Amino acid sequence: MITVNAPHPLLPGIDRAHEAAEVNAFGKDRGAGFYEACHLHAQTQWQKGFPAKCILALNRALSCTLSADEPVMQTHPLPYQALAWILMNRREDQFTGNPRRHWQHLATRMVEPNKELRRWRAWACWYLSKEILPELEFPPDFKQIREEAVREPRHAEIAERLAALSPADDLQRWEDALNWVREQMGRSTSEVTEWRIRRIDEGELPVIQKLAQRIWPAVYPGIITHAQIDYMLSVWYHPSAMMREMELRGTWFALIEAAGHGPVGYLSFERYPDTDICFINKLYLAPEMHGQGLGAKALEWIRERAIEMGCARLQLRVNKANAPGIRAYQRAGFTFLEDVTTDIGNGFVMDDFRMEKMI
């Protein structure tokens, strides 16, 4: 066998090529022999320089419903960390495809047998890819998300379903893989336990301006140009511009604060005149605060204020390429309302989805 890559360290060693025909020879049998053959074929594809085919072989291994006490499961553990290792060690000259989109499609189009277990294993792999791969380079399938109302699951939901459905040690193997990824990528797993959101007056608008000048250049490159970022910050975030919103439209501004960190985000919203709509103009968090649940808490805080105002609907606009934002709003119960493109001057446009949630 001609090899291109050194052996995958988390897959079984081989002394010859193991071909797809050896896996297919098992037919509908998804026992220990099939499971092992998938792993051996995956190692072959990796060493030949075909990481995408290696991933497909490990997907087939995850179609098995072996119990944790099967001997083969001890020698060849469920391949969550092996898959993560492939994504962490991807090479530009070898085709990997878009694993994030691949697992999204697999999870949402799964068929029998063992549909539910296989579906949540696919979502578990998707979550690993989400943690590892840059979203701008490996985007989700927005078209499917919008047209089929696909809701990407949270960590807790995947964990719950793996624990309920798996006859093996899926949850532990998946959590081990996630912890390994976070360690390799130098990410902290500490969580914010104390936070508050408080309405501010015009005297603290410069705090929002400073936060925006830090947050936007960190999260928006690749979604809009640096020139548009600079333009929007200069037009919308000058304290005098925000003060006019307060005075003329009754816009609320608030800071999101976390214990030990101070202000880590901000938001603004207003009630549209003569409507039951509360429109969210701004909701931004510092990148290091993402994944802490603060965005969901901020949306709930806005919902409570909207009810106090007598509103029945929340609306917002989100850039069509802002995958994390779209995902967060869908999880919070927002649905797509319409496409909106707006000329904002200086040759720039906002190309957004308008989303809505009934409250």
Coordinates of C-alpha atoms in Angstrom, one line a residue:
M1 CA 0.0 0.0 0.0
I2 CA 1.3 3.4 -1.0
T3 CA 1.0 5.7 2.1
V4 CA 0.8 9.5 2.2
N5 CA 0.1 10.1 5.8
A6 CA 1.6 8.6 8.9
P7 CA -0.8 6.3 10.7
H8 CA -3.7 7.8 12.6
P9 CA -2.7 7.4 16.2
L10 CA -6.2 6.7 17.5
L11 CA -7.1 4.0 14.9
P12 CA -5.9 0.4 14.8
G13 CA -2.6 -0.3 13.1
I14 CA -2.6 -2.1 9.8
D15 CA 0.0 -4.1 7.8
R16 CA -2.0 -4.0 4.5
A17 CA -4.8 -2.1 2.8
H18 CA -8.3 -2.8 4.0
E19 CA -10.7 -2.1 1.2
A20 CA -14.4 -1.0 1.2
A21 CA -15.3 -4.5 -0.2
E22 CA -14.3 -6.0 3.1
V23 CA -16.7 -3.8 4.9
N24 CA -19.5 -4.3 2.4
A25 CA -19.1 -8.1 2.6
F26 CA -21.0 -8.0 6.0
G27 CA -24.2 -6.9 4.3
K28 CA -26.7 -5.8 6.9
D29 CA -24.7 -7.3 9.7
R30 CA -23.7 -4.5 12.1
G31 CA -21.9 -6.7 14.6
A32 CA -18.3 -6.6 16.0
G33 CA -16.7 -7.8 12.8
F34 CA -18.3 -5.0 10.8
Y35 CA -17.3 -2.4 13.4
E36 CA -13.7 -3.5 13.4
A37 CA -13.6 -3.6 9.6
C38 CA -14.8 0.0 9.5
H39 CA -12.0 1.1 11.7
L40 CA -9.4 -0.8 9.6
H41 CA -10.8 0.7 6.4
A42 CA -10.7 4.1 8.0
Q43 CA -7.0 3.8 8.9
T44 CA -6.3 2.7 5.3
Q45 CA -8.1 5.8 3.9
W46 CA -6.3 8.1 6.3
Q47 CA -2.9 6.7 5.4
K48 CA -3.7 6.9 1.6
G49 CA -4.4 10.6 2.1
F50 CA -8.2 10.5 1.9
P51 CA -9.5 12.1 5.2
A52 CA -13.0 12.5 3.9
K53 CA -13.2 8.8 3.1
C54 CA -11.8 8.1 6.5
I55 CA -14.6 10.1 8.1
L56 CA -17.2 8.2 6.0
A57 CA -15.8 4.9 7.2
L58 CA -16.0 6.0 10.8
N59 CA -19.6 7.1 10.2
R60 CA -20.4 3.6 9.3
A61 CA -18.8 2.3 12.5
L62 CA -21.2 4.6 14.4
S63 CA -24.1 2.8 12.8
C64 CA -23.4 -0.2 15.1
T65 CA -25.4 -0.7 18.3
L66 CA -22.8 -2.7 20.2
S67 CA -22.8 -2.7 24.0
A68 CA -20.0 -1.2 26.0
D69 CA -18.9 -4.6 27.2
E70 CA -18.1 -6.0 23.7
P71 CA -14.3 -6.7 23.5
V72 CA -14.0 -4.8 20.2
M73 CA -15.3 -1.7 22.0
Q74 CA -12.4 -1.8 24.3
T75 CA -9.7 -2.2 21.6
H76 CA -11.5 0.2 19.2
P77 CA -13.4 2.8 21.2
L78 CA -16.2 4.8 19.7
P79 CA -14.4 7.1 17.3
Y80 CA -15.4 10.6 18.5
Q81 CA -11.8 11.5 19.5
A82 CA -10.5 9.9 16.3
L83 CA -12.8 12.0 14.2
A84 CA -11.8 15.1 16.2
W85 CA -8.1 14.3 15.6
I86 CA -8.8 14.2 11.8
L87 CA -10.3 17.7 11.9
M88 CA -7.5 19.0 14.1
N89 CA -4.9 17.6 11.8
R90 CA -6.5 18.5 8.4
R91 CA -4.3 19.4 5.6
E92 CA -5.0 21.9 2.8
D93 CA -3.8 19.5 0.1
Q94 CA -6.2 16.7 1.2
F95 CA -9.9 16.8 0.6
T96 CA -11.9 16.9 3.9
G97 CA -15.0 18.5 2.5
N98 CA -17.2 20.4 4.9
P99 CA -17.7 18.0 7.9
R100 CA -19.9 20.5 9.7
R101 CA -22.4 20.5 6.8
H102 CA -22.0 16.8 6.2
W103 CA -23.0 15.9 9.7
Q104 CA -25.9 18.5 9.7
H105 CA -27.2 16.7 6.6
L106 CA -26.6 13.2 8.1
A107 CA -28.4 14.1 11.3
T108 CA -31.4 15.6 9.6
R109 CA -31.8 13.0 6.9
M110 CA -31.2 9.9 8.9
V111 CA -33.2 6.7 8.1
E112 CA -33.7 3.4 9.8
P113 CA -32.4 1.1 11.3
N114 CA -31.5 2.6 14.6
K115 CA -32.4 6.1 13.3
E116 CA -32.6 8.0 16.6
L117 CA -29.3 6.7 18.0
R118 CA -27.5 7.3 14.7
R119 CA -29.1 10.8 14.4
W120 CA -27.8 11.9 17.8
R121 CA -24.4 10.4 17.1
A122 CA -24.3 12.5 13.9
W123 CA -25.2 15.6 15.9
A124 CA -22.4 14.7 18.4
C125 CA -19.9 14.6 15.6
W126 CA -21.4 17.9 14.2
Y127 CA -20.8 19.5 17.6
L128 CA -17.2 18.4 17.5
S129 CA -16.8 20.0 14.1
K130 CA -18.5 23.2 15.3
E131 CA -15.9 23.4 18.2
I132 CA -12.9 22.8 15.9
L133 CA -13.6 24.3 12.4
P134 CA -13.7 28.0 11.6
E135 CA -17.4 28.8 10.8
L136 CA -16.6 31.2 8.0
E137 CA -14.5 28.5 6.2
F138 CA -16.9 25.6 7.0
P139 CA -20.4 27.2 7.2
P140 CA -23.6 25.3 7.9
D141 CA -26.2 24.8 5.3
F142 CA -28.2 28.0 5.8
K143 CA -30.7 27.1 3.0
Q144 CA -31.7 23.9 4.8
I145 CA -31.8 25.6 8.2
R146 CA -34.2 28.1 6.9
E147 CA -36.4 26.1 4.5
E148 CA -36.7 23.0 6.8
A149 CA -36.6 24.9 10.2
V150 CA -33.6 22.9 11.3
R151 CA -32.6 23.7 14.9
E152 CA -29.0 23.0 15.8
P153 CA -29.0 21.3 19.2
R154 CA -27.2 22.5 22.3
H155 CA -24.5 20.5 24.2
A156 CA -27.0 19.5 26.9
E157 CA -29.5 18.2 24.5
I158 CA -27.0 16.0 22.7
A159 CA -25.7 14.7 26.0
E160 CA -29.2 13.8 27.2
R161 CA -30.1 12.0 24.0
L162 CA -26.8 10.0 23.9
A163 CA -27.3 9.0 27.5
A164 CA -30.8 7.8 26.8
L165 CA -30.3 6.0 23.5
S166 CA -26.8 4.5 23.6
P167 CA -26.1 0.9 24.7
A168 CA -22.4 1.8 24.9
D169 CA -20.4 4.6 26.4
D170 CA -21.2 7.3 23.8
L171 CA -21.6 10.1 26.3
Q172 CA -18.3 9.5 28.1
R173 CA -16.4 9.1 24.9
W174 CA -17.9 12.2 23.4
E175 CA -17.3 14.3 26.5
D176 CA -13.7 13.0 26.6
A177 CA -13.3 14.1 22.9
L178 CA -14.7 17.5 23.6
N179 CA -12.4 18.0 26.6
W180 CA -9.4 16.9 24.6
V181 CA -10.3 19.4 21.8
R182 CA -10.7 22.3 24.3
E183 CA -7.4 21.4 25.9
Q184 CA -5.7 21.2 22.5
M185 CA -7.1 24.6 21.4
G186 CA -6.4 26.2 24.8
R187 CA -10.0 27.0 25.6
S188 CA -11.2 27.6 29.1
T189 CA -14.2 25.6 30.4
S190 CA -14.9 28.0 33.2
E191 CA -18.5 29.5 33.3
V192 CA -19.9 32.8 34.4
T193 CA -22.0 32.2 37.5
E194 CA -22.9 35.8 38.4
W195 CA -24.2 38.3 35.9
R196 CA -26.7 41.2 35.6
I197 CA -28.3 43.3 32.9
R198 CA -29.1 46.9 33.7
R199 CA -30.6 49.8 31.8
I200 CA -28.3 52.8 31.4
D201 CA -28.7 56.5 30.7
E202 CA -26.8 58.7 28.3
G203 CA -23.9 59.0 30.7
E204 CA -22.8 55.4 30.1
L205 CA -23.2 55.3 26.3
P206 CA -19.4 55.7 25.8
V207 CA -19.1 52.3 27.5
I208 CA -21.2 50.8 24.8
Q209 CA -19.1 52.6 22.2
K210 CA -15.9 51.1 23.6
L211 CA -17.4 47.6 23.7
A212 CA -18.6 47.8 20.1
Q213 CA -15.1 49.0 19.0
R214 CA -13.7 45.8 20.7
I215 CA -16.4 43.3 19.7
W216 CA -17.2 44.2 16.1
P217 CA -13.6 43.9 14.7
A218 CA -13.4 40.5 16.4
V219 CA -16.6 38.9 15.2
Y220 CA -17.6 40.6 11.9
P221 CA -14.5 40.2 9.6
G222 CA -15.5 37.7 6.9
I223 CA -19.2 38.7 7.3
I224 CA -18.8 42.3 6.3
T225 CA -15.7 44.2 5.1
H226 CA -13.4 46.1 7.5
A227 CA -14.5 49.3 5.7
Q228 CA -18.1 48.6 6.4
I229 CA -17.3 47.8 10.1
D230 CA -15.5 51.1 10.5
Y231 CA -18.4 53.0 8.8
M232 CA -21.1 51.4 10.9
L233 CA -19.2 51.9 14.1
S234 CA -18.7 55.6 13.3
V235 CA -22.3 56.2 12.3
W236 CA -24.3 54.2 14.8
Y237 CA -22.0 54.1 17.9
H238 CA -21.1 57.7 18.5
P239 CA -22.7 58.6 21.8
S240 CA -24.6 61.5 20.3
A241 CA -26.2 59.1 17.7
M242 CA -27.3 56.7 20.5
M243 CA -28.5 59.6 22.6
R244 CA -30.8 60.7 19.7
E245 CA -32.2 57.2 19.6
M246 CA -33.1 57.5 23.3
E247 CA -34.6 60.9 22.9
L248 CA -36.5 60.5 19.6
R249 CA -37.5 56.9 19.7
G250 CA -37.5 56.0 23.4
T251 CA -34.8 53.3 22.8
W252 CA -33.6 51.4 25.8
F253 CA -29.8 50.7 26.1
A254 CA -28.5 48.2 28.7
L255 CA -25.1 46.7 29.7
I256 CA -24.5 43.0 30.3
E257 CA -22.1 42.6 33.2
A258 CA -20.4 39.5 34.5
A259 CA -18.8 39.0 37.9
G260 CA -15.0 39.4 37.7
H261 CA -15.3 40.8 34.1
G262 CA -17.3 44.0 34.3
P263 CA -19.3 45.0 31.1
V264 CA -19.0 42.2 28.6
G265 CA -21.9 43.1 26.2
Y266 CA -24.7 45.4 25.5
L267 CA -28.2 45.6 24.0
S268 CA -30.8 48.0 22.8
F269 CA -34.5 47.8 21.9
E270 CA -37.6 49.9 21.3
R271 CA -41.3 49.5 20.8
Y272 CA -42.4 50.5 17.3
P273 CA -45.1 53.2 17.5
D274 CA -48.7 52.0 17.1
T275 CA -47.7 48.3 16.9
D276 CA -47.3 45.4 19.3
I277 CA -43.6 44.9 18.2
C278 CA -40.6 45.2 20.4
F279 CA -37.6 45.5 18.0
I280 CA -34.2 44.5 19.2
N281 CA -31.6 46.8 17.6
K282 CA -28.5 45.5 19.2
L283 CA -27.3 42.5 21.2
Y284 CA -23.6 41.8 21.3
L285 CA -21.3 39.9 23.6
A286 CA -17.5 39.9 23.9
P287 CA -16.2 36.8 22.0
E288 CA -14.8 35.2 25.2
M289 CA -18.3 35.2 26.7
H290 CA -19.8 33.2 23.9
G291 CA -21.2 29.8 24.9
Q292 CA -21.9 30.9 28.5
G293 CA -25.6 31.3 28.1
L294 CA -25.5 35.1 28.5
G295 CA -27.1 35.7 25.1
A296 CA -30.1 33.6 26.0
K297 CA -30.4 35.4 29.4
A298 CA -30.3 38.8 27.6
L299 CA -33.1 37.7 25.2
E300 CA -35.2 36.6 28.1
W301 CA -34.6 39.9 29.9
I302 CA -35.7 41.8 26.8
R303 CA -38.8 39.5 26.5
E304 CA -39.8 40.4 30.1
R305 CA -39.4 44.1 29.4
A306 CA -41.4 43.8 26.1
I307 CA -44.2 42.2 28.0
E308 CA -44.2 45.1 30.5
M309 CA -44.4 47.4 27.5
G310 CA -47.5 45.6 26.3
C311 CA -45.8 44.0 23.2
A312 CA -46.8 40.7 21.7
R313 CA -43.9 40.2 19.4
L314 CA -40.1 40.4 19.3
Q315 CA -38.4 41.2 16.1
L316 CA -34.8 41.6 15.0
R317 CA -32.5 41.6 12.0
V318 CA -29.4 39.4 11.6
N319 CA -26.9 39.3 8.8
K320 CA -27.4 36.3 6.5
A321 CA -23.8 35.2 7.0
N322 CA -23.9 35.5 10.8
A323 CA -24.2 31.8 11.6
P324 CA -23.7 32.0 15.4
G325 CA -26.3 34.7 15.6
I326 CA -28.9 32.9 13.5
R327 CA -28.3 29.7 15.6
A328 CA -28.8 31.6 18.9
Y329 CA -32.0 33.2 17.8
Q330 CA -33.5 30.0 16.4
R331 CA -32.7 28.3 19.8
A332 CA -34.5 31.1 21.5
G333 CA -37.6 30.5 19.4
F334 CA -37.3 33.1 16.6
T335 CA -38.4 32.1 13.1
F336 CA -37.6 33.6 9.7
L337 CA -40.0 36.3 8.6
E338 CA -38.5 37.9 5.5
D339 CA -35.3 38.9 3.7
V340 CA -34.4 42.5 4.0
T341 CA -31.7 44.4 2.1
T342 CA -31.0 48.0 3.1
D343 CA -28.8 50.7 1.6
I344 CA -27.1 52.3 4.6
G345 CA -25.0 54.8 2.7
N346 CA -21.4 55.2 1.6
G347 CA -21.9 52.3 -0.9
F348 CA -22.7 49.7 1.8
V349 CA -25.8 47.5 2.3
M350 CA -27.2 45.4 5.1
D351 CA -28.3 42.0 3.8
D352 CA -30.3 40.5 6.6
F353 CA -33.0 38.1 7.7
R354 CA -35.8 39.6 9.7
M355 CA -36.8 37.1 12.5
E356 CA -39.7 37.1 14.9
K357 CA -40.8 35.5 18.1
M358 CA -44.3 35.6 19.6
I359 CA -44.3 36.4 23.3

